[in-house]
mmCIF file of C-alpha atoms and ligand atoms in Angstrom:
data_model
loop_
_atom_site.group_PDB
_atom_site.id
_atom_site.type_symbol
_atom_site.label_atom_id
_atom_site.label_comp_id
_atom_site.label_asym_id
_atom_site.label_seq_id
_atom_site.Cartn_x
_atom_site.Cartn_y
_atom_site.Cartn_z
ATOM 1 C CA UNK A 1 2.486 -0.515 31.783
ATOM 2 C CA UNK A 2 5.710 1.497 31.946
ATOM 3 C CA UNK A 3 5.883 4.694 29.952
ATOM 4 C CA UNK A 4 9.128 6.434 29.061
ATOM 5 C CA UNK A 5 9.282 10.199 29.529
ATOM 6 C CA UNK A 6 12.642 11.951 29.172
ATOM 7 C CA UNK A 7 14.727 9.017 30.349
ATOM 8 C CA UNK A 8 12.502 7.911 33.252
ATOM 9 C CA UNK A 9 9.754 5.293 33.460
ATOM 10 C CA UNK A 10 6.289 5.976 34.903
ATOM 11 C CA UNK A 11 3.171 3.892 35.488
ATOM 12 C CA UNK A 12 0.292 4.765 33.137
ATOM 13 C CA UNK A 13 -1.593 6.881 35.697
ATOM 14 C CA UNK A 14 1.600 8.766 36.601
ATOM 15 C CA UNK A 15 2.783 9.344 33.030
ATOM 16 C CA UNK A 16 2.067 13.050 32.611
ATOM 17 C CA UNK A 17 3.496 16.094 30.867
ATOM 18 C CA UNK A 18 2.938 19.759 31.651
ATOM 19 C CA UNK A 19 -0.137 21.646 30.411
ATOM 20 C CA UNK A 20 2.467 24.146 29.142
ATOM 21 C CA UNK A 21 4.001 21.563 26.794
ATOM 22 C CA UNK A 22 3.830 23.068 23.299
ATOM 23 C CA UNK A 23 2.923 19.640 21.945
ATOM 24 C CA UNK A 24 -0.407 20.032 23.756
ATOM 25 C CA UNK A 25 -0.792 23.795 23.339
ATOM 26 C CA UNK A 26 0.039 23.981 19.619
ATOM 27 C CA UNK A 27 0.508 20.449 18.263
ATOM 28 C CA UNK A 28 4.167 21.469 18.058
ATOM 29 C CA UNK A 29 6.042 18.190 17.792
ATOM 30 C CA UNK A 30 6.497 15.036 15.731
ATOM 31 C CA UNK A 31 5.707 11.358 16.156
ATOM 32 C CA UNK A 32 6.041 7.833 14.794
ATOM 33 C CA UNK A 33 3.850 4.741 15.080
ATOM 34 C CA UNK A 34 6.043 1.599 14.978
ATOM 35 C CA UNK A 35 5.353 -2.116 15.414
ATOM 36 C CA UNK A 36 7.243 -5.083 16.712
ATOM 37 C CA UNK A 37 6.553 -8.688 15.780
ATOM 38 C CA UNK A 38 7.845 -11.564 17.946
ATOM 39 C CA UNK A 39 10.537 -9.319 19.454
ATOM 40 C CA UNK A 40 11.586 -7.852 16.107
ATOM 41 C CA UNK A 41 11.012 -4.116 15.643
ATOM 42 C CA UNK A 42 9.978 -3.698 12.014
ATOM 43 C CA UNK A 43 11.860 -1.023 10.020
ATOM 44 C CA UNK A 44 12.998 0.729 13.198
ATOM 45 C CA UNK A 45 15.837 2.585 11.457
ATOM 46 C CA UNK A 46 13.440 3.867 8.768
ATOM 47 C CA UNK A 47 11.000 5.135 11.419
ATOM 48 C CA UNK A 48 13.784 6.886 13.347
ATOM 49 C CA UNK A 49 15.117 8.429 10.127
ATOM 50 C CA UNK A 50 11.629 9.725 9.254
ATOM 51 C CA UNK A 51 11.182 11.110 12.783
ATOM 52 C CA UNK A 52 14.468 13.011 12.473
ATOM 53 C CA UNK A 53 13.451 14.332 9.043
ATOM 54 C CA UNK A 54 10.112 15.572 10.420
ATOM 55 C CA UNK A 55 11.975 17.150 13.359
ATOM 56 C CA UNK A 56 14.601 18.787 11.126
ATOM 57 C CA UNK A 57 11.902 20.315 8.955
ATOM 58 C CA UNK A 58 10.250 22.029 11.952
ATOM 59 C CA UNK A 59 13.638 22.919 13.510
ATOM 60 C CA UNK A 60 13.083 20.684 16.526
ATOM 61 C CA UNK A 61 16.211 19.073 17.942
ATOM 62 C CA UNK A 62 15.492 15.733 19.632
ATOM 63 C CA UNK A 63 17.429 15.524 22.919
ATOM 64 C CA UNK A 64 18.794 12.083 21.940
ATOM 65 C CA UNK A 65 20.797 10.882 18.960
ATOM 66 C CA UNK A 66 19.254 8.340 16.582
ATOM 67 C CA UNK A 67 21.195 5.571 18.367
ATOM 68 C CA UNK A 68 20.031 6.910 21.743
ATOM 69 C CA UNK A 69 16.403 6.888 20.635
ATOM 70 C CA UNK A 70 16.705 3.349 19.279
ATOM 71 C CA UNK A 71 18.132 2.249 22.644
ATOM 72 C CA UNK A 72 15.293 4.003 24.493
ATOM 73 C CA UNK A 73 12.672 2.246 22.333
ATOM 74 C CA UNK A 74 14.276 -1.172 22.930
ATOM 75 C CA UNK A 75 14.582 -0.494 26.662
ATOM 76 C CA UNK A 76 10.878 0.454 26.871
ATOM 77 C CA UNK A 77 9.875 -2.732 25.046
ATOM 78 C CA UNK A 78 12.008 -4.835 27.404
ATOM 79 C CA UNK A 79 10.632 -3.095 30.512
ATOM 80 C CA UNK A 80 7.109 -3.877 29.344
ATOM 81 C CA UNK A 81 8.013 -7.419 28.281
ATOM 82 C CA UNK A 82 6.024 -7.111 25.068
ATOM 83 C CA UNK A 83 6.563 -9.616 22.263
ATOM 84 C CA UNK A 84 4.219 -7.975 19.786
ATOM 85 C CA UNK A 85 3.746 -4.279 20.324
ATOM 86 C CA UNK A 86 2.573 -0.985 18.954
ATOM 87 C CA UNK A 87 5.127 1.692 19.775
ATOM 88 C CA UNK A 88 4.255 5.388 19.865
ATOM 89 C CA UNK A 89 7.299 7.620 19.803
ATOM 90 C CA UNK A 90 6.590 11.303 20.410
ATOM 91 C CA UNK A 91 8.946 14.281 20.510
ATOM 92 C CA UNK A 92 7.317 17.555 21.523
ATOM 93 C CA UNK A 93 8.810 21.047 21.559
ATOM 94 C CA UNK A 94 8.623 20.768 25.366
ATOM 95 C CA UNK A 95 7.446 23.011 28.169
ATOM 96 C CA UNK A 96 7.392 26.769 27.621
ATOM 97 C CA UNK A 97 5.395 29.919 28.325
ATOM 98 C CA UNK A 98 2.303 30.663 26.248
ATOM 99 C CA UNK A 99 3.039 31.927 22.745
ATOM 100 C CA UNK A 100 3.838 30.231 19.451
ATOM 101 C CA UNK A 101 7.531 31.044 19.444
ATOM 102 C CA UNK A 102 9.404 27.733 19.910
ATOM 103 C CA UNK A 103 12.233 29.614 21.640
ATOM 104 C CA UNK A 104 9.934 29.812 24.686
ATOM 105 C CA UNK A 105 10.692 26.103 25.224
ATOM 106 C CA UNK A 106 14.458 26.711 25.488
ATOM 107 C CA UNK A 107 15.285 23.611 23.449
ATOM 108 C CA UNK A 108 13.881 21.315 26.157
ATOM 109 C CA UNK A 109 12.144 18.857 23.847
ATOM 110 C CA UNK A 110 10.089 16.120 25.543
ATOM 111 C CA UNK A 111 10.498 12.481 24.471
ATOM 112 C CA UNK A 112 7.636 10.073 25.186
ATOM 113 C CA UNK A 113 7.596 6.357 24.350
ATOM 114 C CA UNK A 114 4.405 4.378 24.850
ATOM 115 C CA UNK A 115 4.416 0.662 24.079
ATOM 116 C CA UNK A 116 1.134 -1.150 24.042
ATOM 117 C CA UNK A 117 -0.576 -4.239 22.731
ATOM 118 C CA UNK A 118 -1.706 -3.677 19.177
ATOM 119 C CA UNK A 119 -5.261 -2.541 18.549
ATOM 120 C CA UNK A 120 -6.041 -3.619 15.023
ATOM 121 C CA UNK A 121 -8.979 -3.776 12.686
ATOM 122 C CA UNK A 122 -10.786 -7.058 13.516
ATOM 123 C CA UNK A 123 -9.477 -10.052 11.481
ATOM 124 C CA UNK A 124 -12.940 -10.392 9.863
ATOM 125 C CA UNK A 125 -12.416 -7.050 8.084
ATOM 126 C CA UNK A 126 -9.273 -8.425 6.371
ATOM 127 C CA UNK A 127 -11.482 -11.188 4.924
ATOM 128 C CA UNK A 128 -14.470 -8.937 4.155
ATOM 129 C CA UNK A 129 -12.636 -5.760 3.132
ATOM 130 C CA UNK A 130 -13.301 -2.124 3.977
ATOM 131 C CA UNK A 131 -16.050 0.124 2.645
ATOM 132 C CA UNK A 132 -14.599 3.582 2.238
ATOM 133 C CA UNK A 133 -15.672 6.989 0.921
ATOM 134 C CA UNK A 134 -14.048 10.124 -0.449
ATOM 135 C CA UNK A 135 -14.490 13.023 1.962
ATOM 136 C CA UNK A 136 -14.709 16.804 1.388
ATOM 137 C CA UNK A 137 -11.711 17.768 3.546
ATOM 138 C CA UNK A 138 -8.675 17.776 1.261
ATOM 139 C CA UNK A 139 -5.219 16.758 2.498
ATOM 140 C CA UNK A 140 -3.002 19.592 3.709
ATOM 141 C CA UNK A 141 -1.239 21.454 0.920
ATOM 142 C CA UNK A 142 2.471 20.587 0.825
ATOM 143 C CA UNK A 143 3.238 24.305 0.595
ATOM 144 C CA UNK A 144 1.249 24.941 3.801
ATOM 145 C CA UNK A 145 1.853 21.975 6.119
ATOM 146 C CA UNK A 146 3.669 19.263 4.204
ATOM 147 C CA UNK A 147 2.149 15.806 4.844
ATOM 148 C CA UNK A 148 5.725 14.430 4.888
ATOM 149 C CA UNK A 149 6.054 16.058 8.303
ATOM 150 C CA UNK A 150 4.495 13.551 10.677
ATOM 151 C CA UNK A 151 3.573 16.251 13.154
ATOM 152 C CA UNK A 152 1.397 16.220 16.274
ATOM 153 C CA UNK A 153 -1.063 18.387 14.347
ATOM 154 C CA UNK A 154 -3.412 15.739 12.917
ATOM 155 C CA UNK A 155 -6.637 17.774 12.736
ATOM 156 C CA UNK A 156 -6.615 17.607 8.935
ATOM 157 C CA UNK A 157 -6.857 13.809 9.144
ATOM 158 C CA UNK A 158 -9.205 13.842 12.142
ATOM 159 C CA UNK A 159 -11.679 16.042 10.217
ATOM 160 C CA UNK A 160 -11.586 13.524 7.369
ATOM 161 C CA UNK A 161 -12.090 10.646 9.827
ATOM 162 C CA UNK A 162 -15.131 12.425 11.317
ATOM 163 C CA UNK A 163 -16.590 12.805 7.820
ATOM 164 C CA UNK A 164 -16.031 9.096 7.120
ATOM 165 C CA UNK A 165 -17.666 8.098 10.416
ATOM 166 C CA UNK A 166 -20.600 10.448 9.742
ATOM 167 C CA UNK A 167 -21.053 8.740 6.369
ATOM 168 C CA UNK A 168 -21.127 5.328 8.121
ATOM 169 C CA UNK A 169 -17.859 4.328 6.489
ATOM 170 C CA UNK A 170 -14.695 2.574 7.746
ATOM 171 C CA UNK A 171 -12.148 4.990 6.290
ATOM 172 C CA UNK A 172 -11.797 8.142 4.197
ATOM 173 C CA UNK A 173 -9.996 8.801 0.948
ATOM 174 C CA UNK A 174 -8.506 12.281 1.093
ATOM 175 C CA UNK A 175 -7.844 14.100 -2.179
ATOM 176 C CA UNK A 176 -5.071 16.598 -2.766
ATOM 177 C CA UNK A 177 -5.810 20.215 -3.682
ATOM 178 C CA UNK A 178 -5.938 19.270 -7.405
ATOM 179 C CA UNK A 179 -8.546 16.589 -6.770
ATOM 180 C CA UNK A 180 -6.225 13.590 -7.158
ATOM 181 C CA UNK A 181 -6.288 10.750 -4.661
ATOM 182 C CA UNK A 182 -3.727 11.468 -1.905
ATOM 183 C CA UNK A 183 -4.110 8.945 0.920
ATOM 184 C CA UNK A 184 -6.412 7.883 3.747
ATOM 185 C CA UNK A 185 -6.487 9.353 7.267
ATOM 186 C CA UNK A 186 -3.719 7.088 8.608
ATOM 187 C CA UNK A 187 -2.916 4.837 5.661
ATOM 188 C CA UNK A 188 -1.571 4.999 2.111
ATOM 189 C CA UNK A 189 -3.652 3.705 -0.782
ATOM 190 C CA UNK A 190 -2.866 1.334 -3.657
ATOM 191 C CA UNK A 191 -4.893 0.115 -6.624
ATOM 192 C CA UNK A 192 -4.345 -2.838 -8.948
ATOM 193 C CA UNK A 193 -5.242 -2.684 -12.648
ATOM 194 C CA UNK A 194 -4.391 -5.730 -14.713
ATOM 195 C CA UNK A 195 -1.103 -6.999 -13.330
ATOM 196 C CA UNK A 196 0.041 -3.500 -12.356
ATOM 197 C CA UNK A 197 0.197 -1.820 -8.979
ATOM 198 C CA UNK A 198 -0.334 1.953 -8.607
ATOM 199 C CA UNK A 199 0.067 4.314 -5.654
ATOM 200 C CA UNK A 200 0.090 8.121 -5.585
ATOM 201 C CA UNK A 201 3.538 9.763 -5.692
ATOM 202 C CA UNK A 202 4.733 11.302 -2.449
ATOM 203 C CA UNK A 203 5.083 14.821 -3.827
ATOM 204 C CA UNK A 204 1.430 15.871 -3.431
ATOM 205 C CA UNK A 205 -0.244 15.432 -0.075
ATOM 206 C CA UNK A 206 0.942 11.897 0.576
ATOM 207 C CA UNK A 207 3.049 10.660 3.476
ATOM 208 C CA UNK A 208 5.879 8.378 2.439
ATOM 209 C CA UNK A 209 4.553 5.467 4.431
ATOM 210 C CA UNK A 210 7.004 2.832 5.600
ATOM 211 C CA UNK A 211 4.483 0.066 4.872
ATOM 212 C CA UNK A 212 3.981 1.644 1.433
ATOM 213 C CA UNK A 213 7.739 1.418 0.842
ATOM 214 C CA UNK A 214 7.762 -2.201 2.069
ATOM 215 C CA UNK A 215 4.992 -3.072 -0.433
ATOM 216 C CA UNK A 216 6.974 -1.425 -3.253
ATOM 217 C CA UNK A 217 10.037 -3.413 -2.100
ATOM 218 C CA UNK A 218 8.029 -6.684 -2.198
ATOM 219 C CA UNK A 219 6.672 -5.760 -5.645
ATOM 220 C CA UNK A 220 10.239 -5.303 -6.940
ATOM 221 C CA UNK A 221 11.288 -8.691 -5.533
ATOM 222 C CA UNK A 222 8.213 -10.438 -6.920
ATOM 223 C CA UNK A 223 8.579 -8.685 -10.307
ATOM 224 C CA UNK A 224 5.166 -7.055 -9.996
ATOM 225 C CA UNK A 225 5.246 -3.816 -12.018
ATOM 226 C CA UNK A 226 4.573 -0.973 -9.557
ATOM 227 C CA UNK A 227 4.092 2.697 -10.382
ATOM 228 C CA UNK A 228 4.088 5.850 -8.278
ATOM 229 C CA UNK A 229 1.598 7.762 -10.359
ATOM 230 C CA UNK A 230 -1.245 10.240 -9.883
ATOM 231 C CA UNK A 231 -4.566 8.455 -9.411
ATOM 232 C CA UNK A 232 -8.054 9.857 -10.013
ATOM 233 C CA UNK A 233 -11.236 8.719 -8.252
ATOM 234 C CA UNK A 234 -12.356 7.282 -11.612
ATOM 235 C CA UNK A 235 -9.262 5.065 -11.698
ATOM 236 C CA UNK A 236 -10.028 3.820 -8.201
ATOM 237 C CA UNK A 237 -13.652 3.034 -9.180
ATOM 238 C CA UNK A 238 -12.577 0.971 -12.218
ATOM 239 C CA UNK A 239 -9.642 -0.761 -10.493
ATOM 240 C CA UNK A 240 -9.504 -4.555 -10.074
ATOM 241 C CA UNK A 241 -8.288 -4.355 -6.485
ATOM 242 C CA UNK A 242 -7.722 -1.670 -3.896
ATOM 243 C CA UNK A 243 -5.971 -1.833 -0.513
ATOM 244 C CA UNK A 244 -4.611 0.420 2.211
ATOM 245 C CA UNK A 245 -1.215 0.212 3.924
ATOM 246 C CA UNK A 246 -0.086 1.444 7.329
ATOM 247 C CA UNK A 247 1.871 0.346 10.358
ATOM 248 C CA UNK A 248 -1.268 -0.435 12.359
ATOM 249 C CA UNK A 249 -3.404 -1.933 9.568
ATOM 250 C CA UNK A 250 -0.532 -3.575 7.595
ATOM 251 C CA UNK A 251 -2.294 -4.313 4.269
ATOM 252 C CA UNK A 252 -6.083 -4.216 4.337
ATOM 253 C CA UNK A 253 -8.358 -4.776 1.327
ATOM 254 C CA UNK A 254 -10.991 -2.249 0.207
ATOM 255 C CA UNK A 255 -14.128 -3.604 -1.466
ATOM 256 C CA UNK A 256 -16.251 -0.519 -2.080
ATOM 257 C CA UNK A 257 -15.359 3.132 -2.702
ATOM 258 C CA UNK A 258 -18.120 5.778 -2.783
ATOM 259 C CA UNK A 259 -20.646 2.962 -3.313
ATOM 260 C CA UNK A 260 -18.766 1.555 -6.341
ATOM 261 C CA UNK A 261 -17.883 -2.117 -5.973
ATOM 262 C CA UNK A 262 -14.166 -2.746 -6.576
ATOM 263 C CA UNK A 263 -13.427 -5.779 -8.781
ATOM 264 C CA UNK A 264 -15.767 -8.571 -7.742
ATOM 265 C CA UNK A 265 -16.385 -7.054 -4.308
ATOM 266 C CA UNK A 266 -14.003 -9.419 -2.545
ATOM 267 C CA UNK A 267 -10.405 -8.907 -1.369
ATOM 268 C CA UNK A 268 -8.200 -9.353 -4.434
ATOM 269 C CA UNK A 269 -5.605 -12.045 -5.215
ATOM 270 C CA UNK A 270 -2.642 -9.689 -5.518
ATOM 271 C CA UNK A 271 -3.670 -7.977 -2.252
ATOM 272 C CA UNK A 272 -3.676 -11.363 -0.488
ATOM 273 C CA UNK A 273 -0.290 -12.284 -1.975
ATOM 274 C CA UNK A 274 1.227 -8.979 -0.869
ATOM 275 C CA UNK A 275 -0.201 -9.407 2.644
ATOM 276 C CA UNK A 276 1.288 -12.915 2.838
ATOM 277 C CA UNK A 277 4.728 -11.664 1.701
ATOM 278 C CA UNK A 278 4.488 -8.671 4.033
ATOM 279 C CA UNK A 279 3.772 -10.917 7.020
ATOM 280 C CA UNK A 280 6.765 -13.095 6.076
ATOM 281 C CA UNK A 281 8.907 -9.962 5.988
ATOM 282 C CA UNK A 282 7.786 -8.875 9.482
ATOM 283 C CA UNK A 283 8.731 -12.314 10.841
ATOM 284 C CA UNK A 284 12.281 -12.180 9.533
ATOM 285 C CA UNK A 285 13.358 -8.531 9.361
ATOM 286 C CA UNK A 286 13.877 -6.065 12.173
ATOM 287 C CA UNK A 287 15.870 -5.047 15.231
ATOM 288 C CA UNK A 288 15.777 -7.840 17.815
ATOM 289 C CA UNK A 289 15.290 -7.218 21.553
HETATM 290 N N1 PXG B 1 -0.582 8.274 5.891
HETATM 291 C C1 PXG B 1 -0.731 8.933 7.043
HETATM 292 C C2 PXG B 1 -1.356 10.272 7.012
HETATM 293 C C3 PXG B 1 -0.316 8.361 8.252
HETATM 294 O O1 PXG B 1 -0.450 9.041 9.374
HETATM 295 C C4 PXG B 1 0.391 6.408 7.006
HETATM 296 C C5 PXG B 1 -0.026 7.046 5.846
HETATM 297 C C6 PXG B 1 1.055 5.077 6.887
HETATM 298 O O2 PXG B 1 2.431 5.185 7.144
HETATM 299 P P1 PXG B 1 3.274 3.976 7.749
HETATM 300 O O3 PXG B 1 4.643 4.506 7.845
HETATM 301 O O4 PXG B 1 2.672 3.626 9.083
HETATM 302 O O5 PXG B 1 3.160 2.854 6.801
HETATM 303 C C7 PXG B 1 0.218 7.050 8.255
HETATM 304 C C8 PXG B 1 0.589 6.308 9.494
HETATM 305 C C9 PXG B 1 -2.076 5.084 14.647
HETATM 306 C C10 PXG B 1 -1.717 6.098 13.655
HETATM 307 O O6 PXG B 1 -1.915 5.335 15.857
HETATM 308 C C11 PXG B 1 -0.758 5.897 12.669
HETATM 309 C C12 PXG B 1 -0.471 6.900 11.751
HETATM 310 C C13 PXG B 1 -1.167 8.045 11.881
HETATM 311 C C14 PXG B 1 -2.108 8.226 12.837
HETATM 312 C C15 PXG B 1 -2.387 7.268 13.736
HETATM 313 O O7 PXG B 1 -2.576 4.049 14.254
HETATM 314 N N2 PXG B 1 0.495 6.879 10.744
#
C-alpha cells in the first residue's frame, strides 16, 4: 500500500507524520471520505469542493489547488492499482510548536491520501436492515462547531457511537439541540411516509452529505416527492421506511429505531429502488482513472 504525504509516497509502515502535527494535537484539520467504483471516482468534484469549504471556514489553506488535489487523488489510486477503493483525504494544519494558535504551523498544512479496499457493512445487513437507537449525546451546535465543517475533531460522533455500541445497537441517531433528528454518527438519515421522502434540513446539526444529495437528485429524476424538513423521533417511529446514507454505507435500510419496528420490519420498497438507482449512478458517473 502506497500512502501519499505532501507529494511523496510511503509504504504503510513508513507513512508517518510528526507528533507535533496540529491535526493530532488538536484535531485541527479537515477530511473527506470518497469512493471509487470500477475506476470511476464518485462525485470527486463535490468532495473536493466540500473539503475546500471546510478548510475555508477554519482558515486553513490547502497547499494544493483543487485541480492539484484531484490529480494527487488520481495518482494515489493509480499507484495502488485499486479498481474499487475507499479514499481518505486529510488536510491538517501541519507541524507546529505546542499551543492552539494555528500561526505556530506557519501555513505548512499536511496533505495525506490513503486509498484502501472498502470496508463495508456486511451484505447481509442490507437485506436484514439496521437496528438503531437515539443516543443522549446531541450533535454539535452549529453556532459552536458547525457540523458542515468536516473537521478532524470527531469526538462528538465518537461519543454517540460509543453510546450506540453500549446499547448493543448498530448505529446512533443524534438529535440536534432542539431535540429534532439531526443525523447518525457517519451517515445522514431519511424516512419515507406514504410516497414521500423526508430528510432533515442541513441548517441544524446535519452534514450536507454527498450521498444525501445524490439520493435527492435521484428522487427528482424519478419524480419522488422529497422534502428537507425537520423530523421528530415520533415521525421516525411511525414512518413506513427508514434508511441511512453515506459514502461508506451507500444506502442502508433501518428496521427498528429505539425498539419500534419501522413499517413491516423489513427493508422498504422505495429504499430498495433508491439503492438500485444509486448503484447505477456509481457505475456511470465519476472521474475516470
Ligand atoms: N454525516 C456525517 C457526520 C458524516 O461524517 C455523512 C453524514 C455522510 O456524508 P457523505 O458525504 O459521505 O454522504 C458523514 C460521512 C468513514 C467515515 O470513514 C465517513 C464519514 C465520517 C466518518 C467516518 O467511513 N463521513
